[in-house]
Amino acid sequence: MKKYVFFILLFSLVILSSCYHQVDQGKTPEPTQTQNTNNEAQPSEQDMNDDANQSENALTYSQYRDLCNDIAENLVLKHFNLIHNEPNYIIVDKDITFYQRQFLTVSGDQDSDTTQVRLAYATEDLEHIIFIDLSYMKKALYNDLLYISNAEPDNLEHIKLLDRYDNCILSYKNILISITHINNTPTGEVDSSITNQSVVIDTARAMVDYLLNKYEAE
């Protein structure tokens, strides 16, 4: 009799354990395809549309190099002549690229696809120099003026070196265009036809007009 009762109790425990296991499994839903198990932020529809527009507007590397050559051949700057047109093959410390690359090339490796081209223009007396640096990026920005230097703060006006330098930065598709003017005239001498900021503004205006008429009108 005792043996019979023992087997009944053992059988009951097995049944209860099985039921508990099934109920416990039911409490843990399996993740669906749309469930984010890592709690990572998902891109919004607007973000995805912006990425698509950036990719659509971006120039290929070949188009970028063609653009640089077109500007060198056809951009007209009053008082200035082109004196230098060469791509820059540059190696840098990787930490200043946010550890992205060691060479300023499309791949980041040592090859000929440099992402930086410099054009230099000068007056006949070489007293005024303009550098136009065109940097290639993989993603497009909006066409805009991103930065332009303005008047120096009052406490820095006595630093004459600052009178010799002005610059601005434009973005066109996935190209950054940096325009820098350096004034090498003797201290105290003023050329009324060429001033620092007027050169930068006139060069930026010529660049924008050229890009709009040459590329956007097509």
CSV table of C-alpha atoms in Angstrom, one decimal:
chain,number,residue,atom,x,y,z
A,1,MET,CA,0.0,0.0,0.0
A,2,LYS,CA,2.8,2.4,0.9
A,3,LYS,CA,4.5,1.6,-2.3
A,4,TYR,CA,1.3,2.3,-4.3
A,5,VAL,CA,0.9,5.8,-2.6
A,6,PHE,CA,4.6,6.6,-3.3
A,7,PHE,CA,4.1,6.0,-7.0
A,8,ILE,CA,1.0,8.1,-7.1
A,9,LEU,CA,2.8,11.0,-5.4
A,10,LEU,CA,5.8,10.7,-7.8
A,11,PHE,CA,3.5,10.6,-10.8
A,12,SER,CA,1.7,13.8,-9.6
A,13,LEU,CA,5.0,15.7,-9.1
A,14,VAL,CA,6.0,14.8,-12.7
A,15,ILE,CA,2.7,16.1,-14.1
A,16,LEU,CA,2.9,19.3,-12.1
A,17,SER,CA,6.4,20.0,-13.2
A,18,SER,CA,5.5,19.6,-16.8
A,19,CYS,CA,2.5,21.9,-16.5
A,20,TYR,CA,4.7,24.6,-14.8
A,21,HIS,CA,7.3,24.4,-17.5
A,22,GLN,CA,4.7,24.9,-20.2
A,23,VAL,CA,3.2,27.9,-18.4
A,24,ASP,CA,6.6,29.5,-17.9
A,25,GLN,CA,7.4,29.2,-21.6
A,26,GLY,CA,4.2,30.9,-22.4
A,27,LYS,CA,5.2,33.9,-20.4
A,28,THR,CA,8.2,34.6,-22.6
A,29,PRO,CA,7.1,35.8,-26.1
A,30,GLU,CA,9.5,35.2,-29.0
A,31,PRO,CA,10.8,38.4,-30.5
A,32,THR,CA,9.2,39.4,-33.9
A,33,GLN,CA,11.0,40.7,-36.9
A,34,THR,CA,10.0,44.3,-36.0
A,35,GLN,CA,11.0,44.0,-32.3
A,36,ASN,CA,14.3,45.8,-31.5
A,37,THR,CA,16.0,43.3,-29.0
A,38,ASN,CA,19.0,45.6,-28.6
A,39,ASN,CA,17.0,48.8,-27.8
A,40,GLU,CA,18.8,50.6,-30.6
A,41,ALA,CA,17.2,53.7,-32.0
A,42,GLN,CA,15.6,53.1,-35.4
A,43,PRO,CA,16.0,55.7,-38.2
A,44,SER,CA,12.9,57.8,-38.8
A,45,GLU,CA,11.3,58.0,-42.2
A,46,GLN,CA,12.6,61.6,-42.5
A,47,ASP,CA,16.1,60.4,-41.8
A,48,MET,CA,15.9,57.7,-44.4
A,49,ASN,CA,14.5,60.3,-46.9
A,50,ASP,CA,17.4,62.7,-46.1
A,51,ASP,CA,19.9,59.9,-46.7
A,52,ALA,CA,18.3,59.0,-50.0
A,53,ASN,CA,18.4,62.6,-51.1
A,54,GLN,CA,22.1,62.9,-50.0
A,55,SER,CA,23.0,59.8,-52.1
A,56,GLU,CA,21.1,61.1,-55.1
A,57,ASN,CA,22.7,64.5,-55.0
A,58,ALA,CA,26.2,63.3,-54.4
A,59,LEU,CA,28.8,63.6,-57.2
A,60,THR,CA,30.8,60.5,-58.1
A,61,TYR,CA,34.6,60.8,-57.6
A,62,SER,CA,35.0,61.0,-61.4
A,63,GLN,CA,32.5,63.9,-61.5
A,64,TYR,CA,34.4,65.6,-58.6
A,65,ARG,CA,37.7,65.5,-60.5
A,66,ASP,CA,36.0,66.8,-63.7
A,67,LEU,CA,34.5,69.6,-61.7
A,68,CYS,CA,37.9,70.6,-60.3
A,69,ASN,CA,39.3,70.7,-63.8
A,70,ASP,CA,36.3,72.6,-65.2
A,71,ILE,CA,36.7,75.3,-62.5
A,72,ALA,CA,40.5,75.6,-63.2
A,73,GLU,CA,39.9,76.0,-66.9
A,74,ASN,CA,36.8,78.3,-66.9
A,75,LEU,CA,36.4,80.2,-63.6
A,76,VAL,CA,37.2,83.9,-64.2
A,77,LEU,CA,38.4,85.9,-61.2
A,78,LYS,CA,38.9,89.7,-61.8
A,79,HIS,CA,42.5,90.8,-61.3
A,80,PHE,CA,43.6,87.2,-60.7
A,81,ASN,CA,45.2,84.5,-62.9
A,82,LEU,CA,45.5,80.7,-62.2
A,83,ILE,CA,49.0,79.8,-61.1
A,84,HIS,CA,48.6,76.3,-59.5
A,85,ASN,CA,46.2,73.4,-60.2
A,86,GLU,CA,47.2,70.1,-58.6
A,87,PRO,CA,45.6,67.5,-56.4
A,88,ASN,CA,47.2,67.1,-53.0
A,89,TYR,CA,48.3,63.7,-51.9
A,90,ILE,CA,48.3,63.9,-48.1
A,91,ILE,CA,49.2,61.5,-45.3
A,92,VAL,CA,47.9,62.5,-41.8
A,93,ASP,CA,47.9,61.1,-38.3
A,94,LYS,CA,44.9,58.9,-38.1
A,95,ASP,CA,43.6,60.3,-34.8
A,96,ILE,CA,42.8,63.7,-36.4
A,97,THR,CA,40.5,61.9,-38.8
A,98,PHE,CA,38.5,60.4,-35.9
A,99,TYR,CA,40.4,57.2,-36.8
A,100,GLN,CA,38.7,57.0,-40.2
A,101,ARG,CA,41.8,57.0,-42.5
A,102,GLN,CA,45.5,57.8,-42.7
A,103,PHE,CA,45.5,59.1,-46.3
A,104,LEU,CA,43.1,61.8,-47.6
A,105,THR,CA,41.9,59.5,-50.3
A,106,VAL,CA,38.4,58.0,-51.0
A,107,SER,CA,39.5,54.6,-49.7
A,108,GLY,CA,41.7,56.0,-46.9
A,109,ASP,CA,44.6,53.9,-48.3
A,110,GLN,CA,47.6,55.1,-50.3
A,111,ASP,CA,46.3,55.5,-53.8
A,112,SER,CA,45.7,58.2,-56.4
A,113,ASP,CA,42.1,59.0,-55.5
A,114,THR,CA,42.9,62.1,-53.4
A,115,THR,CA,40.0,63.9,-51.8
A,116,GLN,CA,41.7,67.3,-51.8
A,117,VAL,CA,42.5,69.6,-54.8
A,118,ARG,CA,44.0,73.1,-54.5
A,119,LEU,CA,43.7,75.8,-57.0
A,120,ALA,CA,45.8,79.0,-56.5
A,121,TYR,CA,45.3,82.4,-58.2
A,122,ALA,CA,47.4,85.5,-57.9
A,123,THR,CA,47.6,89.1,-59.1
A,124,GLU,CA,50.5,89.9,-61.5
A,125,ASP,CA,52.6,91.4,-58.7
A,126,LEU,CA,51.9,88.4,-56.5
A,127,GLU,CA,50.8,90.6,-53.7
A,128,HIS,CA,47.4,88.9,-53.5
A,129,ILE,CA,46.9,85.2,-53.5
A,130,ILE,CA,43.6,83.2,-53.5
A,131,PHE,CA,43.5,79.5,-52.6
A,132,ILE,CA,40.5,77.5,-53.6
A,133,ASP,CA,40.5,74.1,-51.9
A,134,LEU,CA,37.9,71.6,-53.1
A,135,SER,CA,37.4,68.6,-50.8
A,136,TYR,CA,35.5,65.5,-51.7
A,137,MET,CA,33.0,63.9,-49.3
A,138,LYS,CA,31.1,60.7,-49.6
A,139,LYS,CA,27.7,62.2,-48.6
A,140,ALA,CA,26.1,65.4,-49.9
A,141,LEU,CA,25.3,68.5,-47.9
A,142,TYR,CA,22.9,71.3,-48.9
A,143,ASN,CA,24.2,73.9,-51.3
A,144,ASP,CA,25.0,76.8,-48.9
A,145,LEU,CA,27.5,79.3,-47.5
A,146,LEU,CA,28.7,77.6,-44.3
A,147,TYR,CA,31.2,80.2,-43.0
A,148,ILE,CA,32.6,83.6,-43.8
A,149,SER,CA,35.1,85.5,-41.7
A,150,ASN,CA,34.0,88.9,-40.3
A,151,ALA,CA,35.5,91.9,-38.7
A,152,GLU,CA,38.0,91.2,-36.0
A,153,PRO,CA,37.0,91.8,-32.3
A,154,ASP,CA,38.0,95.3,-31.0
A,155,ASN,CA,40.7,93.8,-28.7
A,156,LEU,CA,42.4,92.2,-31.8
A,157,GLU,CA,42.3,95.1,-34.2
A,158,HIS,CA,45.9,96.0,-33.4
A,159,ILE,CA,47.2,92.7,-34.7
A,160,LYS,CA,48.2,93.7,-38.3
A,161,LEU,CA,48.6,90.1,-39.4
A,162,LEU,CA,44.9,89.7,-39.3
A,163,ASP,CA,44.5,92.3,-42.0
A,164,ARG,CA,46.2,90.0,-44.4
A,165,TYR,CA,43.8,87.1,-44.3
A,166,ASP,CA,40.1,86.3,-45.0
A,167,ASN,CA,38.2,83.2,-45.9
A,168,CYS,CA,34.9,81.5,-46.4
A,169,ILE,CA,33.5,77.9,-46.9
A,170,LEU,CA,30.9,76.9,-49.3
A,171,SER,CA,29.2,73.5,-49.6
A,172,TYR,CA,28.1,72.2,-53.0
A,173,LYS,CA,26.5,68.7,-53.1
A,174,ASN,CA,29.3,66.6,-51.5
A,175,ILE,CA,32.1,69.1,-52.1
A,176,LEU,CA,33.4,71.5,-49.5
A,177,ILE,CA,34.9,74.7,-51.2
A,178,SER,CA,37.2,76.7,-49.0
A,179,ILE,CA,38.2,80.2,-50.4
A,180,THR,CA,41.2,81.9,-48.7
A,181,HIS,CA,42.6,85.3,-49.6
A,182,ILE,CA,46.1,86.3,-48.4
A,183,ASN,CA,47.2,89.9,-48.8
A,184,ASN,CA,51.0,90.4,-49.1
A,185,THR,CA,51.1,94.1,-49.7
A,186,PRO,CA,53.7,96.1,-47.6
A,187,THR,CA,52.4,97.2,-44.2
A,188,GLY,CA,50.3,100.3,-44.4
A,189,GLU,CA,49.9,100.2,-48.2
A,190,VAL,CA,46.3,100.1,-49.3
A,191,ASP,CA,45.1,99.0,-52.7
A,192,SER,CA,41.6,100.5,-53.0
A,193,SER,CA,40.7,98.1,-55.9
A,194,ILE,CA,41.4,95.0,-53.9
A,195,THR,CA,40.4,94.5,-50.2
A,196,ASN,CA,40.5,91.3,-48.2
A,197,GLN,CA,36.8,90.7,-47.7
A,198,SER,CA,35.8,92.0,-51.2
A,199,VAL,CA,38.1,89.4,-52.7
A,200,VAL,CA,36.6,86.6,-50.7
A,201,ILE,CA,33.0,87.7,-51.4
A,202,ASP,CA,33.7,88.3,-55.1
A,203,THR,CA,35.4,84.9,-55.4
A,204,ALA,CA,32.5,83.2,-53.6
A,205,ARG,CA,30.0,84.9,-55.9
A,206,ALA,CA,31.9,84.0,-59.0
A,207,MET,CA,32.0,80.3,-57.8
A,208,VAL,CA,28.3,80.2,-57.0
A,209,ASP,CA,27.4,81.8,-60.3
A,210,TYR,CA,29.6,79.4,-62.2
A,211,LEU,CA,28.2,76.3,-60.5
A,212,LEU,CA,24.6,77.4,-61.0
A,213,ASN,CA,25.1,78.3,-64.6
A,214,LYS,CA,27.4,75.5,-65.5
A,215,TYR,CA,25.9,72.5,-63.6
A,216,GLU,CA,22.5,73.4,-62.1
A,217,ALA,CA,21.2,74.8,-65.5
A,218,GLU,CA,21.9,71.5,-67.3
